[in-house]
PDB file of C-alpha atoms and ligand atoms in Angstrom:
ATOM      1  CA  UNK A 133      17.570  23.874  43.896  1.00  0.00           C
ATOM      2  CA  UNK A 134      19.040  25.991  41.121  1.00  0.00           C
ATOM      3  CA  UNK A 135      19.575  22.923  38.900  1.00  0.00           C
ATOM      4  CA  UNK A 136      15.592  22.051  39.457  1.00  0.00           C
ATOM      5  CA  UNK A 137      14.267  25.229  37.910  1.00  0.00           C
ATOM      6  CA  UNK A 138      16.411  24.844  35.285  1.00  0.00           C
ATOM      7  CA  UNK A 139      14.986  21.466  34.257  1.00  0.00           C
ATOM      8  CA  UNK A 140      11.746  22.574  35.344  1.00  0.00           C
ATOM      9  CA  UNK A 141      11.845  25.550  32.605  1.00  0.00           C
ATOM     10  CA  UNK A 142      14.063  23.298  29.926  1.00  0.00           C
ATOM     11  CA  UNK A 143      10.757  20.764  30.616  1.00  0.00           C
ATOM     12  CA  UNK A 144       8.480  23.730  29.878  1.00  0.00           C
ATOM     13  CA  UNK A 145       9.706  24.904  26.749  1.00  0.00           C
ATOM     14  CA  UNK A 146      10.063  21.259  25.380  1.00  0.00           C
ATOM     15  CA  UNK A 147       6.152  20.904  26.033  1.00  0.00           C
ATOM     16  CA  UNK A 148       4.998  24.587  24.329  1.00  0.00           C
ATOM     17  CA  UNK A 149       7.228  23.268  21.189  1.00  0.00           C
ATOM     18  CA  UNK A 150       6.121  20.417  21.059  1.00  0.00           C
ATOM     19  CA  UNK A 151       2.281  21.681  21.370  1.00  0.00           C
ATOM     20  CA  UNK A 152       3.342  24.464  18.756  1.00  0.00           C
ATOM     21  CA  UNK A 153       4.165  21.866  16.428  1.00  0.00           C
ATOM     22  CA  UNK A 154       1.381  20.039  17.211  1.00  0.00           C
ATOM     23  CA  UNK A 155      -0.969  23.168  16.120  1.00  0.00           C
ATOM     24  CA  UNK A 156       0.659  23.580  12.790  1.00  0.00           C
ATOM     25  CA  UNK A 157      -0.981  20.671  11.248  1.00  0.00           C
ATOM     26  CA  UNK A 158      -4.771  20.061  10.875  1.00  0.00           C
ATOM     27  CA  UNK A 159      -7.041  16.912  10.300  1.00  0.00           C
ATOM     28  CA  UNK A 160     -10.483  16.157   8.745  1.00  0.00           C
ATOM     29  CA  UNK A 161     -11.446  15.559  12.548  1.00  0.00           C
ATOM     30  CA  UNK A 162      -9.699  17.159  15.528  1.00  0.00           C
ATOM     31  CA  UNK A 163      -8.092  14.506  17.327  1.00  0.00           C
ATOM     32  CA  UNK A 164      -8.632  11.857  14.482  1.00  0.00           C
ATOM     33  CA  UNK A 165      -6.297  10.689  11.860  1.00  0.00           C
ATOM     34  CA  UNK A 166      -8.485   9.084   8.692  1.00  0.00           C
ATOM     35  CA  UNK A 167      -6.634   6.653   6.561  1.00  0.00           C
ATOM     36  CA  UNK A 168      -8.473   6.146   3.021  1.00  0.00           C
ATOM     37  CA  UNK A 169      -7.389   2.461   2.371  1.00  0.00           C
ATOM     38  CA  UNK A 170      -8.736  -1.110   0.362  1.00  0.00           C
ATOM     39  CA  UNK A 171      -9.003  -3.607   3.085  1.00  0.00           C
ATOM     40  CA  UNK A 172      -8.892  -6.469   0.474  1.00  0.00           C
ATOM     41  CA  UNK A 173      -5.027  -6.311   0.220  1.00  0.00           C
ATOM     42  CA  UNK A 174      -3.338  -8.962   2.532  1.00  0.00           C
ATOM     43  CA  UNK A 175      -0.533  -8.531   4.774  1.00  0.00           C
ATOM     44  CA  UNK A 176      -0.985  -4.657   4.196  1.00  0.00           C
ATOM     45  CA  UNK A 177      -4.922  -4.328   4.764  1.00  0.00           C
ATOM     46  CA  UNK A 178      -7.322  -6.618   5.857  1.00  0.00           C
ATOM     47  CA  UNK A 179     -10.422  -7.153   7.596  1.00  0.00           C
ATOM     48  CA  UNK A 180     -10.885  -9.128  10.939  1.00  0.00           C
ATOM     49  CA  UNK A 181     -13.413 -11.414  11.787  1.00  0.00           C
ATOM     50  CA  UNK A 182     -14.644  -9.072  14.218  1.00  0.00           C
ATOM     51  CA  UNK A 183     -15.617  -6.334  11.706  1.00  0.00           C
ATOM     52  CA  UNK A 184     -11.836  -4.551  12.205  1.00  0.00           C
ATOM     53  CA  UNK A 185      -8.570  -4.137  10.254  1.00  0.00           C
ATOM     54  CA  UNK A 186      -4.945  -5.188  10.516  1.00  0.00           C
ATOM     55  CA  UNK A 187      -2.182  -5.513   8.550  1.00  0.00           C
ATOM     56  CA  UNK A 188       1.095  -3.402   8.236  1.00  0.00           C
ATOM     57  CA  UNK A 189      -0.393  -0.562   6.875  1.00  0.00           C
ATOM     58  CA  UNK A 190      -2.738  -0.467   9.799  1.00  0.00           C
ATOM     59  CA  UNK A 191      -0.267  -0.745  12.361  1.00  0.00           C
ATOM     60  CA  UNK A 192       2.448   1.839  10.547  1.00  0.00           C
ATOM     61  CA  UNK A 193      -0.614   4.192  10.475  1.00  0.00           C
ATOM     62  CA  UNK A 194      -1.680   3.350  14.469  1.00  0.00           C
ATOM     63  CA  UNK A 195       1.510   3.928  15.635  1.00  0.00           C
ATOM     64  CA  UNK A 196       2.194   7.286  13.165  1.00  0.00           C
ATOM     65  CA  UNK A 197      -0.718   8.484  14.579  1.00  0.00           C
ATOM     66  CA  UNK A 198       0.037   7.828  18.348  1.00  0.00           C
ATOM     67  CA  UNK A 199       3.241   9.896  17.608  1.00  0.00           C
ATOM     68  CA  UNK A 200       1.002  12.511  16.229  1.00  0.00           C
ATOM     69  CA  UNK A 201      -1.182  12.107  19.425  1.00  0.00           C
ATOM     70  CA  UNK A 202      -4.415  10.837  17.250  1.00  0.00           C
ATOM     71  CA  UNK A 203      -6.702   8.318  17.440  1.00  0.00           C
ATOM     72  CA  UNK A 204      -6.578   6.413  13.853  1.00  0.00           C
ATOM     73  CA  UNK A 205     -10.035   5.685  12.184  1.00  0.00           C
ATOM     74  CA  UNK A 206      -9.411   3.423   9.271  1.00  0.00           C
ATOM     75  CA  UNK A 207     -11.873   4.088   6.422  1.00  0.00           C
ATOM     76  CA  UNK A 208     -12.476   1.178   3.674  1.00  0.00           C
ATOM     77  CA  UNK A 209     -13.635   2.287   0.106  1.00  0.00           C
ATOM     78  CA  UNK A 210     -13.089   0.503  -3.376  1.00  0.00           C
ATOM     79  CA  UNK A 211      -9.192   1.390  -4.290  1.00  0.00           C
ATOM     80  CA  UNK A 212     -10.000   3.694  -6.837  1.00  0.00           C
ATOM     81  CA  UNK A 213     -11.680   5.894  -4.509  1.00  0.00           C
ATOM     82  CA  UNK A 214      -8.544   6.325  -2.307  1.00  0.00           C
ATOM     83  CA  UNK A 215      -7.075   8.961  -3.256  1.00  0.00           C
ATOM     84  CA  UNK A 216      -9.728  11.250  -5.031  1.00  0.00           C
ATOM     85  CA  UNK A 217     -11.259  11.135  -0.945  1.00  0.00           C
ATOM     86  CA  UNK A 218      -8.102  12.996   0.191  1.00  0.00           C
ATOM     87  CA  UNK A 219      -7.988  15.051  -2.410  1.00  0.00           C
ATOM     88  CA  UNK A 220     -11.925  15.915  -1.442  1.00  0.00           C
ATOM     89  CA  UNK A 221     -10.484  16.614   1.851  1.00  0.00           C
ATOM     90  CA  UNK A 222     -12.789  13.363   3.180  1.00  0.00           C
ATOM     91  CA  UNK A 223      -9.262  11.438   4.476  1.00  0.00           C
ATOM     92  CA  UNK A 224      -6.255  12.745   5.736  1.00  0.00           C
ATOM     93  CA  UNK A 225      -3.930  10.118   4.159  1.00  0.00           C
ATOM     94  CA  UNK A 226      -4.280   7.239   1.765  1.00  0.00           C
ATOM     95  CA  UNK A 227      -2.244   3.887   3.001  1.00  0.00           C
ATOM     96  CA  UNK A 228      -3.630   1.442   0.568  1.00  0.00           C
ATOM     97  CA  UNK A 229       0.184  -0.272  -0.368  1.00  0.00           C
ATOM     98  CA  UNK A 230      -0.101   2.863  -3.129  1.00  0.00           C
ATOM     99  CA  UNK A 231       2.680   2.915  -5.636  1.00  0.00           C
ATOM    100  CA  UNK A 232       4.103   6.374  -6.221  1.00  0.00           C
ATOM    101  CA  UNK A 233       3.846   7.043  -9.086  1.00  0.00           C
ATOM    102  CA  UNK A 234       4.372  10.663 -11.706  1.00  0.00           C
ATOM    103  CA  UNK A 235       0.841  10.750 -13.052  1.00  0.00           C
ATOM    104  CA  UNK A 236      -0.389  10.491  -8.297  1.00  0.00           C
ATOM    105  CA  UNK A 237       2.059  12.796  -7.720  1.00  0.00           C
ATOM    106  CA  UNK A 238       0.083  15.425  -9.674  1.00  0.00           C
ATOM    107  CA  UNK A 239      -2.907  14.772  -7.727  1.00  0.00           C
ATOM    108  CA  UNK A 240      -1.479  14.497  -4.315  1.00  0.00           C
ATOM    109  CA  UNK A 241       1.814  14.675  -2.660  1.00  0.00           C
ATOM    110  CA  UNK A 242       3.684  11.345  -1.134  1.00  0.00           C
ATOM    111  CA  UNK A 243       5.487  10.697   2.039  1.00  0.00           C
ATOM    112  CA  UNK A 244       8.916   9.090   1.808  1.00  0.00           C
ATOM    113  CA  UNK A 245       8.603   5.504   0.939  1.00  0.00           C
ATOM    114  CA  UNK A 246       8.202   2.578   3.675  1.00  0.00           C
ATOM    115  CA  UNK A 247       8.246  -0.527   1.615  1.00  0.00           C
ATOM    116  CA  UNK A 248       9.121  -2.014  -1.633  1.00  0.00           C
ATOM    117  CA  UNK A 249       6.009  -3.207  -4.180  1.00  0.00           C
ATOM    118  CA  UNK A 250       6.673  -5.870  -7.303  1.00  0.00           C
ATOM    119  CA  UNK A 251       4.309  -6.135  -9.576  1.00  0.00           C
ATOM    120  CA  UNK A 252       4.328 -10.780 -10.468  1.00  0.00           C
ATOM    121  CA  UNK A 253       2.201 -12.979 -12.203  1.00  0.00           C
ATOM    122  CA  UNK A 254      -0.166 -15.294 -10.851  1.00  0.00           C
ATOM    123  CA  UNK A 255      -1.008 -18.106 -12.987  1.00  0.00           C
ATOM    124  CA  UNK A 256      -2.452 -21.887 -12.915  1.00  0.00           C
ATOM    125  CA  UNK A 257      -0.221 -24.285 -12.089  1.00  0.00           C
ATOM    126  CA  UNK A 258      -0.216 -26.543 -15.425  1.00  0.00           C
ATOM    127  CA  UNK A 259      -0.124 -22.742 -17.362  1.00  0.00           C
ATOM    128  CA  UNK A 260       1.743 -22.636 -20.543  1.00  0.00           C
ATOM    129  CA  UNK A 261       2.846 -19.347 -19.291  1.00  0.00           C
ATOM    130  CA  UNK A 262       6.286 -19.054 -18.516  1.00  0.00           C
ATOM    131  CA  UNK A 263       7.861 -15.687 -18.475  1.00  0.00           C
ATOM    132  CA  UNK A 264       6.015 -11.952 -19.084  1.00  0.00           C
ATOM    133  CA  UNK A 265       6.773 -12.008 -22.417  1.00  0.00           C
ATOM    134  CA  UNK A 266       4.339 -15.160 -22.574  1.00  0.00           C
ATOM    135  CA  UNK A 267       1.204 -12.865 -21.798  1.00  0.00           C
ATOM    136  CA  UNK A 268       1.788 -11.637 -24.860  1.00  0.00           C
ATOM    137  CA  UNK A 269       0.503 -14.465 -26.791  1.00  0.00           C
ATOM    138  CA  UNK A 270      -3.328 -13.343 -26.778  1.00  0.00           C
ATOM    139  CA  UNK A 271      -3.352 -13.947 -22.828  1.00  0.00           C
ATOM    140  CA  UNK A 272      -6.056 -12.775 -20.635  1.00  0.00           C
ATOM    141  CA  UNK A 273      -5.072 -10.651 -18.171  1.00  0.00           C
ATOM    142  CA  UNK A 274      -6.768  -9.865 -14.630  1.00  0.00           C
ATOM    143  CA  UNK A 275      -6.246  -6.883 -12.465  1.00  0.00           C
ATOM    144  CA  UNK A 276      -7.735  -4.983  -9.916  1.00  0.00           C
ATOM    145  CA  UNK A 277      -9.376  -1.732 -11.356  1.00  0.00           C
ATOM    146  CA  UNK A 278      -7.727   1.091 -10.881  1.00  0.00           C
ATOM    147  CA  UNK A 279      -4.269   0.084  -9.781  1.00  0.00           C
ATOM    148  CA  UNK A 280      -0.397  -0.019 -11.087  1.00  0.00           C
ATOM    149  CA  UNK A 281      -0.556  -3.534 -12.490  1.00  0.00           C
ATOM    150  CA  UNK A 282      -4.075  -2.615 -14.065  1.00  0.00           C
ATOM    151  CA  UNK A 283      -2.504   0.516 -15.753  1.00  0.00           C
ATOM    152  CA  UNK A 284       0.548  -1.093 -16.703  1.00  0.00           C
ATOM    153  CA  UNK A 285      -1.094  -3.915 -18.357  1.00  0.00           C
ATOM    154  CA  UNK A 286      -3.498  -1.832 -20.450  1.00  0.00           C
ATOM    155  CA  UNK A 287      -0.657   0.448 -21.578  1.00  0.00           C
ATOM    156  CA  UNK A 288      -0.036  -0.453 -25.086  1.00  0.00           C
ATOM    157  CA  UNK A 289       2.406  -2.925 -26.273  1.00  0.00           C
ATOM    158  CA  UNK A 290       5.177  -0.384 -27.454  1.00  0.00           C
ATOM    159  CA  UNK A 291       4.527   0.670 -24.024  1.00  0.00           C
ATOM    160  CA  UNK A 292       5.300  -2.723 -22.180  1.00  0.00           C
ATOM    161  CA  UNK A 293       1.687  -3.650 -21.908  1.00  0.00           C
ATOM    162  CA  UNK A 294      -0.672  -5.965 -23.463  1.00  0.00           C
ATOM    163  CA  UNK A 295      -3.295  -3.619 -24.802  1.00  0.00           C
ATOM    164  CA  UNK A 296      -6.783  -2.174 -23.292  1.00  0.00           C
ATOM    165  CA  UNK A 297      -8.777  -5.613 -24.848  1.00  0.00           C
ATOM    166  CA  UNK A 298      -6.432  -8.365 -22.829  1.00  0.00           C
ATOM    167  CA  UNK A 299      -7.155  -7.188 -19.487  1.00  0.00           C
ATOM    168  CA  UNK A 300     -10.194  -7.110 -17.194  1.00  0.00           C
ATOM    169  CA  UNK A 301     -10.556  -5.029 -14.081  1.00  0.00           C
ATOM    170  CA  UNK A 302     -12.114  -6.252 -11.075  1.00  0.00           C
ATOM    171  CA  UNK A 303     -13.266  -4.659  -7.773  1.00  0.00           C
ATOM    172  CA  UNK A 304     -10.561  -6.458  -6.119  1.00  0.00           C
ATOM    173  CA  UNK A 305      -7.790  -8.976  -6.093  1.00  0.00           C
ATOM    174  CA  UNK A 306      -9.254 -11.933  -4.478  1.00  0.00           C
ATOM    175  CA  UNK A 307     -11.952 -11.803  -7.338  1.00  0.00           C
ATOM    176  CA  UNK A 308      -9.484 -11.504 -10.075  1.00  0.00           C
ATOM    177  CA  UNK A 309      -8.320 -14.447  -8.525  1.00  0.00           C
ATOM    178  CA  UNK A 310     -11.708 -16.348  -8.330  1.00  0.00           C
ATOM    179  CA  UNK A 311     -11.508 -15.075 -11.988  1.00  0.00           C
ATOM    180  CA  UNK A 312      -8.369 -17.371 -12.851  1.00  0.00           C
ATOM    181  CA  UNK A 313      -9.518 -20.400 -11.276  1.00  0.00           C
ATOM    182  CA  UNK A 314     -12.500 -20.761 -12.720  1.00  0.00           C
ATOM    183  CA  UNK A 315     -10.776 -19.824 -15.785  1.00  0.00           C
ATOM    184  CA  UNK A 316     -12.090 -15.990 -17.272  1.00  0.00           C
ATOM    185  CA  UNK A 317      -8.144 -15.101 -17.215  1.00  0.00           C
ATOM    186  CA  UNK A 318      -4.879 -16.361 -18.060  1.00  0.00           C
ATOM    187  CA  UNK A 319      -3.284 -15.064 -15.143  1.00  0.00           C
ATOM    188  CA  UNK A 320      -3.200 -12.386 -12.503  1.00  0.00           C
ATOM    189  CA  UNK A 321      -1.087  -9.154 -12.468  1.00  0.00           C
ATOM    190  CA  UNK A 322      -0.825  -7.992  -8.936  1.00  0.00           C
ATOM    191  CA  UNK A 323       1.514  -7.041  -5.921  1.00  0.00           C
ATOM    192  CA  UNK A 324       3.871  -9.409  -4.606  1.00  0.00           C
ATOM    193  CA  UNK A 325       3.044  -9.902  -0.923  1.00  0.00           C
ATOM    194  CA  UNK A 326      -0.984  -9.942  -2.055  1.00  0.00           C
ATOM    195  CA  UNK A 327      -0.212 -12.361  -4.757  1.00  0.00           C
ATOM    196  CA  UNK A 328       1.683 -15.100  -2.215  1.00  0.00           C
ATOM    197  CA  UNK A 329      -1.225 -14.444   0.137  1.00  0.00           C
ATOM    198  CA  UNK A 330      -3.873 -15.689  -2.355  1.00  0.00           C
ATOM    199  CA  UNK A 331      -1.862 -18.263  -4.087  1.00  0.00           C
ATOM    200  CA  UNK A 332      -1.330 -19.414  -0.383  1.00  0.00           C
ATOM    201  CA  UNK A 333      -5.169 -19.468   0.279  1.00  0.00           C
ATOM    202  CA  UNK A 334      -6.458 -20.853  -3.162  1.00  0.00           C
ATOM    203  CA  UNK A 335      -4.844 -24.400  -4.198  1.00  0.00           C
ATOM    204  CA  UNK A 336      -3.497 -24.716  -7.501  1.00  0.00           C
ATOM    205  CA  UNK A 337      -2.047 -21.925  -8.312  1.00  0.00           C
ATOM    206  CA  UNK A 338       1.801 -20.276  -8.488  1.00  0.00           C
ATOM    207  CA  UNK A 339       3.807 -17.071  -9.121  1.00  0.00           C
ATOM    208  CA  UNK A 340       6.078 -16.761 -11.902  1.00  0.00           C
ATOM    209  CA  UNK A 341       9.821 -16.201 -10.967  1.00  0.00           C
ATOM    210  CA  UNK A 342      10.542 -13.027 -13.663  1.00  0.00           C
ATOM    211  CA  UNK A 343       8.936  -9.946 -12.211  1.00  0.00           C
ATOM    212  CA  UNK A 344       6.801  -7.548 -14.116  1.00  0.00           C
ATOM    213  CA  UNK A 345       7.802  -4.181 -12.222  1.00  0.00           C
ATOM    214  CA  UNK A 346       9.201  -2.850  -9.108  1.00  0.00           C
ATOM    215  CA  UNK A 347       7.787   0.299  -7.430  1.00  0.00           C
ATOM    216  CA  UNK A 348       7.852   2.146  -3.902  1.00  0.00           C
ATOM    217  CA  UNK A 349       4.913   2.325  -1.738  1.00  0.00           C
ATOM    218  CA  UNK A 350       4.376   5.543   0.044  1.00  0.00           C
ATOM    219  CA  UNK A 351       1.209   7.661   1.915  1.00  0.00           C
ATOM    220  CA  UNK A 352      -0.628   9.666   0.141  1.00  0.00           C
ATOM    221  CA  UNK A 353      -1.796  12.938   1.489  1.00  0.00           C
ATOM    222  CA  UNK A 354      -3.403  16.087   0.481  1.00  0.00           C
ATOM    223  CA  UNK A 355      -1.680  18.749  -2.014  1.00  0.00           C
ATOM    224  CA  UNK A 356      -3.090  21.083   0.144  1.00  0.00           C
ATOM    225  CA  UNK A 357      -1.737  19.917   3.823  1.00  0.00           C
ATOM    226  CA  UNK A 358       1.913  20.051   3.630  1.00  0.00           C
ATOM    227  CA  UNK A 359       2.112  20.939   7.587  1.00  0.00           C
ATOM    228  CA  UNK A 360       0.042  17.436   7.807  1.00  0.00           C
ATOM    229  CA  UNK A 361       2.271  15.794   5.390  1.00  0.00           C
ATOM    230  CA  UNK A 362       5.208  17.000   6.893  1.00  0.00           C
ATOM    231  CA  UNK A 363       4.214  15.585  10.397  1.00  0.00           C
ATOM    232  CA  UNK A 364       3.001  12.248   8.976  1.00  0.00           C
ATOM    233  CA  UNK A 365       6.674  12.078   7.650  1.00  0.00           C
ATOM    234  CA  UNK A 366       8.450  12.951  10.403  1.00  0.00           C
ATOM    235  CA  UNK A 367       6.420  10.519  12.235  1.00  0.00           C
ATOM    236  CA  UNK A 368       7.350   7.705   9.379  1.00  0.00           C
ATOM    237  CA  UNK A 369      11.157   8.356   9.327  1.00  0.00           C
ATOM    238  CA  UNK A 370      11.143   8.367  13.106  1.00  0.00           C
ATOM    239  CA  UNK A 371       9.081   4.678  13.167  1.00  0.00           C
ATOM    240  CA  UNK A 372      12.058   3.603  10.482  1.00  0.00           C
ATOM    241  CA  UNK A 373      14.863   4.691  12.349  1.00  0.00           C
ATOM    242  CA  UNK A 374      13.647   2.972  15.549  1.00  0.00           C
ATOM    243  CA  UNK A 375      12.756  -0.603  13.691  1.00  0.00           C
ATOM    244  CA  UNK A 376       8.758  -0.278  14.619  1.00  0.00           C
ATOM    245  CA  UNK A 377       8.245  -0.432  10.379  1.00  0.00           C
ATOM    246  CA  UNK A 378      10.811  -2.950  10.856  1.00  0.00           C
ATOM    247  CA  UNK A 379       8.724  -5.425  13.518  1.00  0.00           C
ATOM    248  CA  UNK A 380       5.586  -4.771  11.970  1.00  0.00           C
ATOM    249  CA  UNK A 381       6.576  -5.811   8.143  1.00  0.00           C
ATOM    250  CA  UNK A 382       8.251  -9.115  10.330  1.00  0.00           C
ATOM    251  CA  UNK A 383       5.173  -9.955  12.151  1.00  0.00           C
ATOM    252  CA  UNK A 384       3.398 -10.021   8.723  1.00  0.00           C
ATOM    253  CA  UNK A 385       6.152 -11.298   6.321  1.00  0.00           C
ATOM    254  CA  UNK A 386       7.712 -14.160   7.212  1.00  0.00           C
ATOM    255  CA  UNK A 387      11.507 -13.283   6.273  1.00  0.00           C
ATOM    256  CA  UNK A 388      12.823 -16.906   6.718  1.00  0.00           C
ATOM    257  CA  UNK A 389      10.379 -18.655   3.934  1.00  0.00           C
ATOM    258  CA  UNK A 390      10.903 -16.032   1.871  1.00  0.00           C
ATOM    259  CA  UNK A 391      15.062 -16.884   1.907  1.00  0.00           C
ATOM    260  CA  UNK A 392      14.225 -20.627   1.927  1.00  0.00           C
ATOM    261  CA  UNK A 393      11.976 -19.728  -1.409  1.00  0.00           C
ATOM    262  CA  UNK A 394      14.699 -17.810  -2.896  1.00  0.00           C
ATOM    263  CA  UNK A 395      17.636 -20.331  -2.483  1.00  0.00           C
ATOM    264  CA  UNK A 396      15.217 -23.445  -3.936  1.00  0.00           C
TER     265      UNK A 396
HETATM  266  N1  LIG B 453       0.350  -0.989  -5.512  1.00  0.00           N
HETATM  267  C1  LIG B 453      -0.778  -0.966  -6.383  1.00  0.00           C
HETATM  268  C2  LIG B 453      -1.153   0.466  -6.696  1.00  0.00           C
HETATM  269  O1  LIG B 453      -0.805   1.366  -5.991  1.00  0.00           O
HETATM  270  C3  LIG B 453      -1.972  -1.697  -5.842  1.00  0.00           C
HETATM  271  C4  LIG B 453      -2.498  -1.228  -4.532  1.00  0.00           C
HETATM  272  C5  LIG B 453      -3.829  -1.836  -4.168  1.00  0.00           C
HETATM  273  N2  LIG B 453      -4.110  -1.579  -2.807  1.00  0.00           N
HETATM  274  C6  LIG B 453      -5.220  -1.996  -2.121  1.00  0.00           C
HETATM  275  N3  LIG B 453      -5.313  -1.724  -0.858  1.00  0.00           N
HETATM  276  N4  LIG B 453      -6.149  -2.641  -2.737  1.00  0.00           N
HETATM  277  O2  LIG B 453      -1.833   0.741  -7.652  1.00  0.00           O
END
């Protein structure tokens, strides 16, 4: 009898902590977790035929927000609209595969990073272009507006860009892509995962084997909800430790043709 009080008050505490943690953090919408994201951004964000979203960022953010005890409500803008919505206190989080990066960081605060981004080169099959350094020669350049590869590639040269005039932005990848095949670019700067995606959709096309940059994505939230950010992260680290980020970046990524490709 003794021993079934005890667990019956050890049971009781563990609930009021875990509700007092639960009250320390706040969202746009009670019960609600918004994620600002670009669902044109495949295996991380897409859209379903249905009129839904999947991807890994989708399902890192459902399952973050189950731990949090919140329903997720995923809300698709242009990708340079991400993160100034958190910052207008619109979102709670921005999971758009964003690259940390110093010049974000001063605009909003990151959770530790779940996944590794490379910046590649998409370019025609039969291209001349060979390597990076080949852009150089008066290339073309497309990018999606408003991301890493975009500001990367419009950095100057001494930089380890190409200059402002050899890049166009577009709304999103899959149009910078329609933009190299009917021949507006030279090639496409963009993330790795997104790049085999469209170069697996669209014939005629391949990825060059040097790679142009390597970055960390992370979540983006609010500079001024560190109890939110905090929880988000705790959330993360435990869905890393337990192999859920694991499962769902296998369930998108296929691991095996990825070795197969790498020992050609
Ligand atoms: N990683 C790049 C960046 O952060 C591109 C991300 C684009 N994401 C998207 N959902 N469209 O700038």
């Amino acid at each position: 009898m003794k021993k079934n009080v005890i667990a019956l008050t050890l049971g009781a505490a563990m609930v009021m902590t875990i509700t007092a943690a639960a009250a320390e953090f706040s969202t746009v919408e009670e019960g609600k977790l918004y994620m600002a994201t670009n669902a044109a951004f495949p295996p991380y964000e897409m859209t379903t035929d249905d009129g839904g979203f999947e991807g890994i960022d989708v399902e890192i953010a459902g399952a973050i927000a189950e731990k949090l005890g919140l329903e997720l409500v995923v809300d698709d803008m242009e990708f340079g609209s991400t993160i100034t919505s958190v910052q207008a206190g619109k979102d709670d989080m921005v999971m758009a595969g964003l690259t940390v990066t110093e010049e974000r960081k001063q605009n909003i605060d990151f959770t530790n990073s779940y996944s590794t981004g490379v910046q590649v080169v998409i370019v025609p099959e039969d291209s001349d272009i060979e390597t990076v350094d080949d852009l150089a020669d008066d290339k073309m350049i497309g990018c999606q507006e408003g991301t890493t590869g975009y500001i990367y590639c419009s950095d100057t040269v001494e930089n380890g860009g190409y200059g402002e005039d050899h890049v166009v932005a577009y709304t999103n990848g899959a149009m910078a892509v329609q933009a190299l095949l009917t021949g507006k670019v030279d090639a496409v700067v963009i993330d790795s995962n997104p790049a085999k995606a469209f170069v697996e959709a669209n014939e005629g096309l391949k990825i060059l084997d040097t790679e142009y940059v390597v970055e960390d994505y992370a979540i983006g939230v609010s500079k001024e909800n560190p109890e939110l950010l905090e929880a988000i992260n705790n959330a993360l680290v435990e869905l890393q430790e337990d192999g859920t980020v694991d499962a769902i970046v296998g369930k998108y990524i296929n691991a095996d043709a990825d070795e197969e490709a790498a020992t050609e």
